[in-house]
Short mmCIF file of C-alpha atoms in Angstrom, two decimals:
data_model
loop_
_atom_site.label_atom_id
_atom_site.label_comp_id
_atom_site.label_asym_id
_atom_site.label_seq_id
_atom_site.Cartn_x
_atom_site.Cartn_y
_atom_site.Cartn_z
CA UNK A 1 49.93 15.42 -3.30
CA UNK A 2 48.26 13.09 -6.40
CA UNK A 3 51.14 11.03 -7.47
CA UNK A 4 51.82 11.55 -11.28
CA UNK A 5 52.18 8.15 -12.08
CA UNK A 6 49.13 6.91 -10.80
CA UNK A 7 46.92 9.61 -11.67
CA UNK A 8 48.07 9.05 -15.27
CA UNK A 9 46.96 4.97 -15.04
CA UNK A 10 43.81 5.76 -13.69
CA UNK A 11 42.96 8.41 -16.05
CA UNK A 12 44.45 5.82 -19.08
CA UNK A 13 41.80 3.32 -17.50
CA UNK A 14 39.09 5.72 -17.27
CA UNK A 15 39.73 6.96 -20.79
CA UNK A 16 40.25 3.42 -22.85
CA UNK A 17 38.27 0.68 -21.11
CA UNK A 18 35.59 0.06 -23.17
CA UNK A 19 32.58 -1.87 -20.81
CA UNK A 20 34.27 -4.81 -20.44
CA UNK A 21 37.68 -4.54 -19.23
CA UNK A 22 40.70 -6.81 -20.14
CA UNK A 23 41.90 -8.75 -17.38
CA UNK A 24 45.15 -6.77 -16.90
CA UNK A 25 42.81 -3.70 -17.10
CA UNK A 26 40.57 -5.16 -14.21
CA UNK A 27 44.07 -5.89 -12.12
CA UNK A 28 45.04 -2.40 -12.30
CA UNK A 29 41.50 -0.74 -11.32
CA UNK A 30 42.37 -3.66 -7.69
CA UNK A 31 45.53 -2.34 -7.58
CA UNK A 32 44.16 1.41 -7.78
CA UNK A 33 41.28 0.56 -5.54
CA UNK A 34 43.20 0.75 -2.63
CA UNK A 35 45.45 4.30 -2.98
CA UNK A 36 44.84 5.90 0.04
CA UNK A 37 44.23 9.24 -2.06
CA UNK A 38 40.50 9.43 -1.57
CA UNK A 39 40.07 11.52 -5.60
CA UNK A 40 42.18 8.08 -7.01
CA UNK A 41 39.65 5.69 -5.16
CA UNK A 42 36.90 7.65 -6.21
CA UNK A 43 37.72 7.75 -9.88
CA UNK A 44 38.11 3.63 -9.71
CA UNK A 45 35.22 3.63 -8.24
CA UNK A 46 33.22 5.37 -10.19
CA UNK A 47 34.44 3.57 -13.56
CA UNK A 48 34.15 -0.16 -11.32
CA UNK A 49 30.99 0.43 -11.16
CA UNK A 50 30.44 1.78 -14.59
CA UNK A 51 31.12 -1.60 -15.86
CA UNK A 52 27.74 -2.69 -14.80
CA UNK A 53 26.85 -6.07 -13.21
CA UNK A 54 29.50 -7.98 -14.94
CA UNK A 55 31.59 -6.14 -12.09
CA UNK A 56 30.01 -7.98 -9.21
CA UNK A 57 31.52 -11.63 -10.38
CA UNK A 58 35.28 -10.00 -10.88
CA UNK A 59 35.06 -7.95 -8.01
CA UNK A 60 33.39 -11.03 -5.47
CA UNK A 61 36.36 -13.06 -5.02
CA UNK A 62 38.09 -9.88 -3.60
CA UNK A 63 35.95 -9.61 -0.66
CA UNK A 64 38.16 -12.72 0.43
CA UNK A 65 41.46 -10.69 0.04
CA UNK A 66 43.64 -10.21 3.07
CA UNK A 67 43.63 -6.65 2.32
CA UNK A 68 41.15 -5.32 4.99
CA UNK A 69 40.70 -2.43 2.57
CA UNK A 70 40.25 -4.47 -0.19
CA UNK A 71 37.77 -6.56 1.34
CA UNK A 72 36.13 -3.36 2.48
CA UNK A 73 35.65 -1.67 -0.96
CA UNK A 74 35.25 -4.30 -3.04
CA UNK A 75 31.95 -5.46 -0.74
CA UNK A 76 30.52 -1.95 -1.10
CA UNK A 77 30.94 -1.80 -4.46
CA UNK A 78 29.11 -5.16 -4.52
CA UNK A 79 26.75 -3.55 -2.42
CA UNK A 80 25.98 -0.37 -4.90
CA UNK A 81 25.68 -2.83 -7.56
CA UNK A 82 23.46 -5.51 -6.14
CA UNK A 83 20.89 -2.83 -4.49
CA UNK A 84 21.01 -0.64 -8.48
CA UNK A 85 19.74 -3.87 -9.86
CA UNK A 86 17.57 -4.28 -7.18
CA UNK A 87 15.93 -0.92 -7.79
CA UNK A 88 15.90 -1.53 -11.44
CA UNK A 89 13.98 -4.80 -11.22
CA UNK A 90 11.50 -3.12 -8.23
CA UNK A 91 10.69 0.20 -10.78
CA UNK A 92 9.87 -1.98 -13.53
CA UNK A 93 7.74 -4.16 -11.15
CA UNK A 94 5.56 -0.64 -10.41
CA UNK A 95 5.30 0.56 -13.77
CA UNK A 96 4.26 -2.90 -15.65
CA UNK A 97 2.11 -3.63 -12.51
CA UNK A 98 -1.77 -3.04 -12.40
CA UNK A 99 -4.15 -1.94 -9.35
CA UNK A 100 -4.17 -5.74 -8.12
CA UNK A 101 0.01 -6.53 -8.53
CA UNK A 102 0.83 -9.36 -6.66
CA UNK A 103 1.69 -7.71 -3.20
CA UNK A 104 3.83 -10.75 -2.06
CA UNK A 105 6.08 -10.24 -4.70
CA UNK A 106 6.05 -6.51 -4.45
CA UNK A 107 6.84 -6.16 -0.65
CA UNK A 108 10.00 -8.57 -1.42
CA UNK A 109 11.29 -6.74 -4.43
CA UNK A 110 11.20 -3.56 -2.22
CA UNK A 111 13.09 -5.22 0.40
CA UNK A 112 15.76 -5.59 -1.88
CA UNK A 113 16.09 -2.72 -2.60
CA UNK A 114 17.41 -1.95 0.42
CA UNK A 115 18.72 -5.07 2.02
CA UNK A 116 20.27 -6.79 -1.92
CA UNK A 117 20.95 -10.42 -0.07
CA UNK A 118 18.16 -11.31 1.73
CA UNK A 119 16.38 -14.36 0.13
CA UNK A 120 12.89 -13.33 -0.55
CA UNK A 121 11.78 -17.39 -1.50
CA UNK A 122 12.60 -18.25 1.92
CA UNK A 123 11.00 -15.39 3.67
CA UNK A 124 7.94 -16.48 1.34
CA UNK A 125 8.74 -20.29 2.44
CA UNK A 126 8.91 -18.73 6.13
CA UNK A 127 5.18 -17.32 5.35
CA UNK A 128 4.14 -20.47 4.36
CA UNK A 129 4.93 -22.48 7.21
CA UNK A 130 2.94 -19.88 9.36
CA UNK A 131 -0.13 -20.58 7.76
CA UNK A 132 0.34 -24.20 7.74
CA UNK A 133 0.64 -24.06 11.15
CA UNK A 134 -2.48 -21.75 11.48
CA UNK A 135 -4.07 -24.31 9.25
CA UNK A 136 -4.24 -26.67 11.61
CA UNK A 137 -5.82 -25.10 14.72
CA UNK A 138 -8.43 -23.01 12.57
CA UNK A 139 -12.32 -24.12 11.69
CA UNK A 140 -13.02 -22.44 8.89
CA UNK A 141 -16.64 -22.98 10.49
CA UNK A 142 -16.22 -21.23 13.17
CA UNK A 143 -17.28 -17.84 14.11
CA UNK A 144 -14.98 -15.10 13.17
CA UNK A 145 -14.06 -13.98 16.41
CA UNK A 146 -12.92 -17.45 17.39
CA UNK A 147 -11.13 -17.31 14.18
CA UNK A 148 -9.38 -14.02 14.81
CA UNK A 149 -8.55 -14.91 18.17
CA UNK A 150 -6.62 -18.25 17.03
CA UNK A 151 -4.80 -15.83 14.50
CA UNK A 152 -3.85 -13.40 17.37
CA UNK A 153 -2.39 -15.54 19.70
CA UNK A 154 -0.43 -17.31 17.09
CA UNK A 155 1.32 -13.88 15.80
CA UNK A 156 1.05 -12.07 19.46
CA UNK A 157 1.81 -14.69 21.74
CA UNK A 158 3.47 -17.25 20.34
CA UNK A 159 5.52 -15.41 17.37
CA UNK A 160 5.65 -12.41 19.52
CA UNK A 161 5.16 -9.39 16.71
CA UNK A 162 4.32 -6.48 18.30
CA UNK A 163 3.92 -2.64 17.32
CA UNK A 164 6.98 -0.84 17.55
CA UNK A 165 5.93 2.19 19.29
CA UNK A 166 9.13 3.10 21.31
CA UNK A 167 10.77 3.74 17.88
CA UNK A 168 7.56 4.43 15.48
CA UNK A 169 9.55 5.91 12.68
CA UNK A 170 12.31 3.62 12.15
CA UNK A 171 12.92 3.12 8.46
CA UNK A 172 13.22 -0.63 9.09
CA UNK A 173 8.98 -0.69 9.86
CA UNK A 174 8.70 -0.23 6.61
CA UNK A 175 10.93 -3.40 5.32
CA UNK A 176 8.94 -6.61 5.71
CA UNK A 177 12.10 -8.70 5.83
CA UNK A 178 13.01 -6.45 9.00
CA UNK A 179 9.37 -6.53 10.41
CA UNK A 180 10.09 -10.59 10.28
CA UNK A 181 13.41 -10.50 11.53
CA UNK A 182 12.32 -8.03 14.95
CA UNK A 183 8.91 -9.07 14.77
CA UNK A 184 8.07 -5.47 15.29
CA UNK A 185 6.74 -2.73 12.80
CA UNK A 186 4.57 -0.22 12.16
CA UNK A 187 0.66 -0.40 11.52
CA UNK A 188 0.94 -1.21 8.24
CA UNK A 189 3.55 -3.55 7.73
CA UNK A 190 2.40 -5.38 10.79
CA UNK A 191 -1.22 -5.64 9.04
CA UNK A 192 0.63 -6.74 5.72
CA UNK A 193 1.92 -9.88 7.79
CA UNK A 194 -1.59 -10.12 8.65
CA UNK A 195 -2.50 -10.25 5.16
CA UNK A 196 0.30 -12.47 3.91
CA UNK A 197 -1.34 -14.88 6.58
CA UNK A 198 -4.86 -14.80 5.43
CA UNK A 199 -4.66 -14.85 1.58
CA UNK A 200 -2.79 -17.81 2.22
CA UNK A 201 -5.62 -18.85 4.38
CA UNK A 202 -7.93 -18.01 1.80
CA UNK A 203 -9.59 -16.00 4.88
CA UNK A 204 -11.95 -12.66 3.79
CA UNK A 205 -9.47 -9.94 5.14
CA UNK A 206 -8.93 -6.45 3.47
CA UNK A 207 -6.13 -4.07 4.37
CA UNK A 208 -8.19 -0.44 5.56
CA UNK A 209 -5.84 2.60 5.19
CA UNK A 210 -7.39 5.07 7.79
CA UNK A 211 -5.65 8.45 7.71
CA UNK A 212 -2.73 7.86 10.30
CA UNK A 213 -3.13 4.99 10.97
CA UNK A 214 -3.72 1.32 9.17
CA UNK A 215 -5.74 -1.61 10.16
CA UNK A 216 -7.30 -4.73 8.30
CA UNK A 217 -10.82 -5.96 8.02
CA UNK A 218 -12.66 -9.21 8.07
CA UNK A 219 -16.01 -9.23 6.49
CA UNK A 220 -17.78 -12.88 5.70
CA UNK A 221 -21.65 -12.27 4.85
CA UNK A 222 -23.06 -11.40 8.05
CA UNK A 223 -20.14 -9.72 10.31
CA UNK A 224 -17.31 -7.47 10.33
CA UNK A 225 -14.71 -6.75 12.49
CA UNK A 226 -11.77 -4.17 11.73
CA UNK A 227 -8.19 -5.64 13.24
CA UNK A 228 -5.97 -3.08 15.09
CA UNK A 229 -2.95 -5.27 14.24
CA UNK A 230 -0.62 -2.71 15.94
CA UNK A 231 -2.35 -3.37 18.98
CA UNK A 232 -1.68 -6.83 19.41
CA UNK A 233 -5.16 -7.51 17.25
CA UNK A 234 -7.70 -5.37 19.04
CA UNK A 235 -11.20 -5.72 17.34
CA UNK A 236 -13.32 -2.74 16.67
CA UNK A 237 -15.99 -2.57 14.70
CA UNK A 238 -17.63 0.37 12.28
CA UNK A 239 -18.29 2.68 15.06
CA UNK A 240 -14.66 2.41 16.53
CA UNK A 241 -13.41 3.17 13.09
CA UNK A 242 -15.65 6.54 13.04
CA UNK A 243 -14.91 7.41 16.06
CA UNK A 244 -11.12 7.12 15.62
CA UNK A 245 -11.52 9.66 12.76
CA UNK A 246 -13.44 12.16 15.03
CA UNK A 247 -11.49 11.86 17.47
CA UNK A 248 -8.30 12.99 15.35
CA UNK A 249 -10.49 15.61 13.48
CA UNK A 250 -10.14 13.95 9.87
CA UNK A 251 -14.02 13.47 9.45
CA UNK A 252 -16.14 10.49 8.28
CA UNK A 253 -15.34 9.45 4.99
CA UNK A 254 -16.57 6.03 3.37
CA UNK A 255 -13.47 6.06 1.29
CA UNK A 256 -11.24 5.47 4.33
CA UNK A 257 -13.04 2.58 5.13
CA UNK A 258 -13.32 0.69 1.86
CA UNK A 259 -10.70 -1.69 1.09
CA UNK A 260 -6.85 -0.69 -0.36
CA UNK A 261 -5.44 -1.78 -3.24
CA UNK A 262 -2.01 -3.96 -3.54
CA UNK A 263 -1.03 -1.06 -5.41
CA UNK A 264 -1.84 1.65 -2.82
CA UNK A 265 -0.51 -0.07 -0.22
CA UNK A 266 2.80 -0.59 -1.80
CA UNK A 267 2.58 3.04 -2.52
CA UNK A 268 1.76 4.01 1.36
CA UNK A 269 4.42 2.08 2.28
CA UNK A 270 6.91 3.81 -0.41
CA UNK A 271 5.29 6.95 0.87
CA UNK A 272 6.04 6.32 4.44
CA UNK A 273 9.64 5.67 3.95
CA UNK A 274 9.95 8.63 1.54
CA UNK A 275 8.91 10.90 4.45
CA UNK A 276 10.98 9.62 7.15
CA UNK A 277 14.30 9.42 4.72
CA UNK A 278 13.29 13.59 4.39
CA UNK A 279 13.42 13.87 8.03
CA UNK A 280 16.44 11.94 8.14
CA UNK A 281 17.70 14.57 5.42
CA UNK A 282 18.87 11.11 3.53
CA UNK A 283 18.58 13.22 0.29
CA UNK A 284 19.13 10.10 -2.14
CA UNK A 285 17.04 7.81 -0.32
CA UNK A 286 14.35 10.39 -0.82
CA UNK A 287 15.48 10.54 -4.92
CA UNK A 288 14.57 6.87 -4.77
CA UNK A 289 11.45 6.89 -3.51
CA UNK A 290 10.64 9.58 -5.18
CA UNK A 291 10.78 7.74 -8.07
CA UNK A 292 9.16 4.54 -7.09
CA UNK A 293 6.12 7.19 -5.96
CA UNK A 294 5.80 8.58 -9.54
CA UNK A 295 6.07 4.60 -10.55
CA UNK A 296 2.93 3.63 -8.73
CA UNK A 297 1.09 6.85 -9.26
CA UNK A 298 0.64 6.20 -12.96
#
């Protein structure tokens, strides 16, 4: 049974605050917060979060409260809020964006959309240091095979990323941060590591998105070597590209083995997630990247 009395104070709130509520306004959606009648919590939810960002500084020094259900709420509200802005700031990033968007930037902004906290600078910093460390032990004189294989051991051996094949379609492949934090992925974000590395190296590598599957290239004036980053850095060259397309009946095509755009391989990425949300029957997951799709399609 809805109790009268509260029913009435919530629907009062809900009615009168305008989008900034009073203090004693903002003490009584707390107090309401908590009423163990799931329609009162839902309807203080709802108008918490109405209040926009603003909302996140009043309601942050609640996730201290002794109230484990206060703590509780009040951090997913937080939560909803910081990940809304977070898909605000990564649609605007896709539709202001050209063919050649800064790819860095765009994997992070993704990430945040679905992990809000994590500190893209430092994962960026975190980047940095890896090729500063690569730095060192590579001759950019050297042939590209002794080049590659300097790269390999550094991200295989010693930083231990690896494909994830014994759980392939894990949403977290797709989330760089997550890739970084595991060191494991799936083709593509493992070769977008790979690509973080060697634009920082200022080393000729292209990202190559083969139906099914994703790999990078390295092409300096007189070779070229395709990089099966998945596989712990395999090099093939043209003819193992050709025949991995025969071989899974998609036929030859030079457009599957030019070089992606930033933009299209955000847009893989988005596309990959979208799928395995749909599978997941995560029906507003798949809203969102619905929308970040039509975003990047334009």
């Amino acid at each position: 049974m809805i109790k009268p009395s509260i029913m009435s104070s919530c629907a009062a709130i809900k009615k009168n605050t305008p989008d900034l509520p009073s203090d004693g306004q903002k003490a009584a959606l707390i107090n309401l917060l908590t009423d163990e009648d799931t329609a009162i919590y839902q309807t203080v939810r709802e108008k918490i979060i109405s209040c926009g960002q603003p909302a996140i500084e009043w309601m942050r020094p609640h996730t201290l409260s002794s109230d484990p259900a206060l703590r509780r709420r009040a951090q997913e509200i937080i939560q909803h809020l910081a990940r809304q802005a977070a898909d605000d700031r990564f649609l605007a990033f896709c539709l202001t964006e050209g063919n050649d968007l800064d790819l860095d930037r765009g994997v992070w902004l993704l990430a945040q959309t679905q992990y809000p906290d994590i500190n893209a600078e430092a994962y960026q910093a975190l980047f940095d240091s890896y090729a500063g460390e690569l730095r060192e032990r590579i001759d950019p004189r050297a042939e590209p095979t002794h080049i590659l294989a300097v790269i390999n051991e550094y991200l295989f051996d010693e930083l231990h990323f690896t494909g994830n094949e014994q759980n392939y379609y894990d949403p977290e492949n797709n989330y760089l941060n997550r890739v970084v934090d595991r060191r494991t992925g799936n083709p593509i974000n493992l070769c977008l590591v790979y690509l973080l590395l060697a634009r920082r190296l200022r080393l000729p590598v292209a990202g190559i998105g083969l139906p099914g599957h994703f790999v990078c290239r390295y092409q300096s004036t007189s070779e070229e070597y395709y990089i099966d980053v998945f596989n712990r850095g395999k090099l093939w060259v043209k003819a193992n590209c050709i025949q991995y397309l025969v071989s899974h009946n998609y036929g030859v095509q030079e457009e599957y083995l030019a070089p992606i755009s930033s933009r299209r391989m955000l847009m893989r990425i988005c596309g990959n997630l979208h799928q395995i949300y749909h599978h997941l029957e995560l029906a507003p997951e798949c809203v969102r990247f619905q929308r970040y799709l039509v975003a990047l399609a334009k």
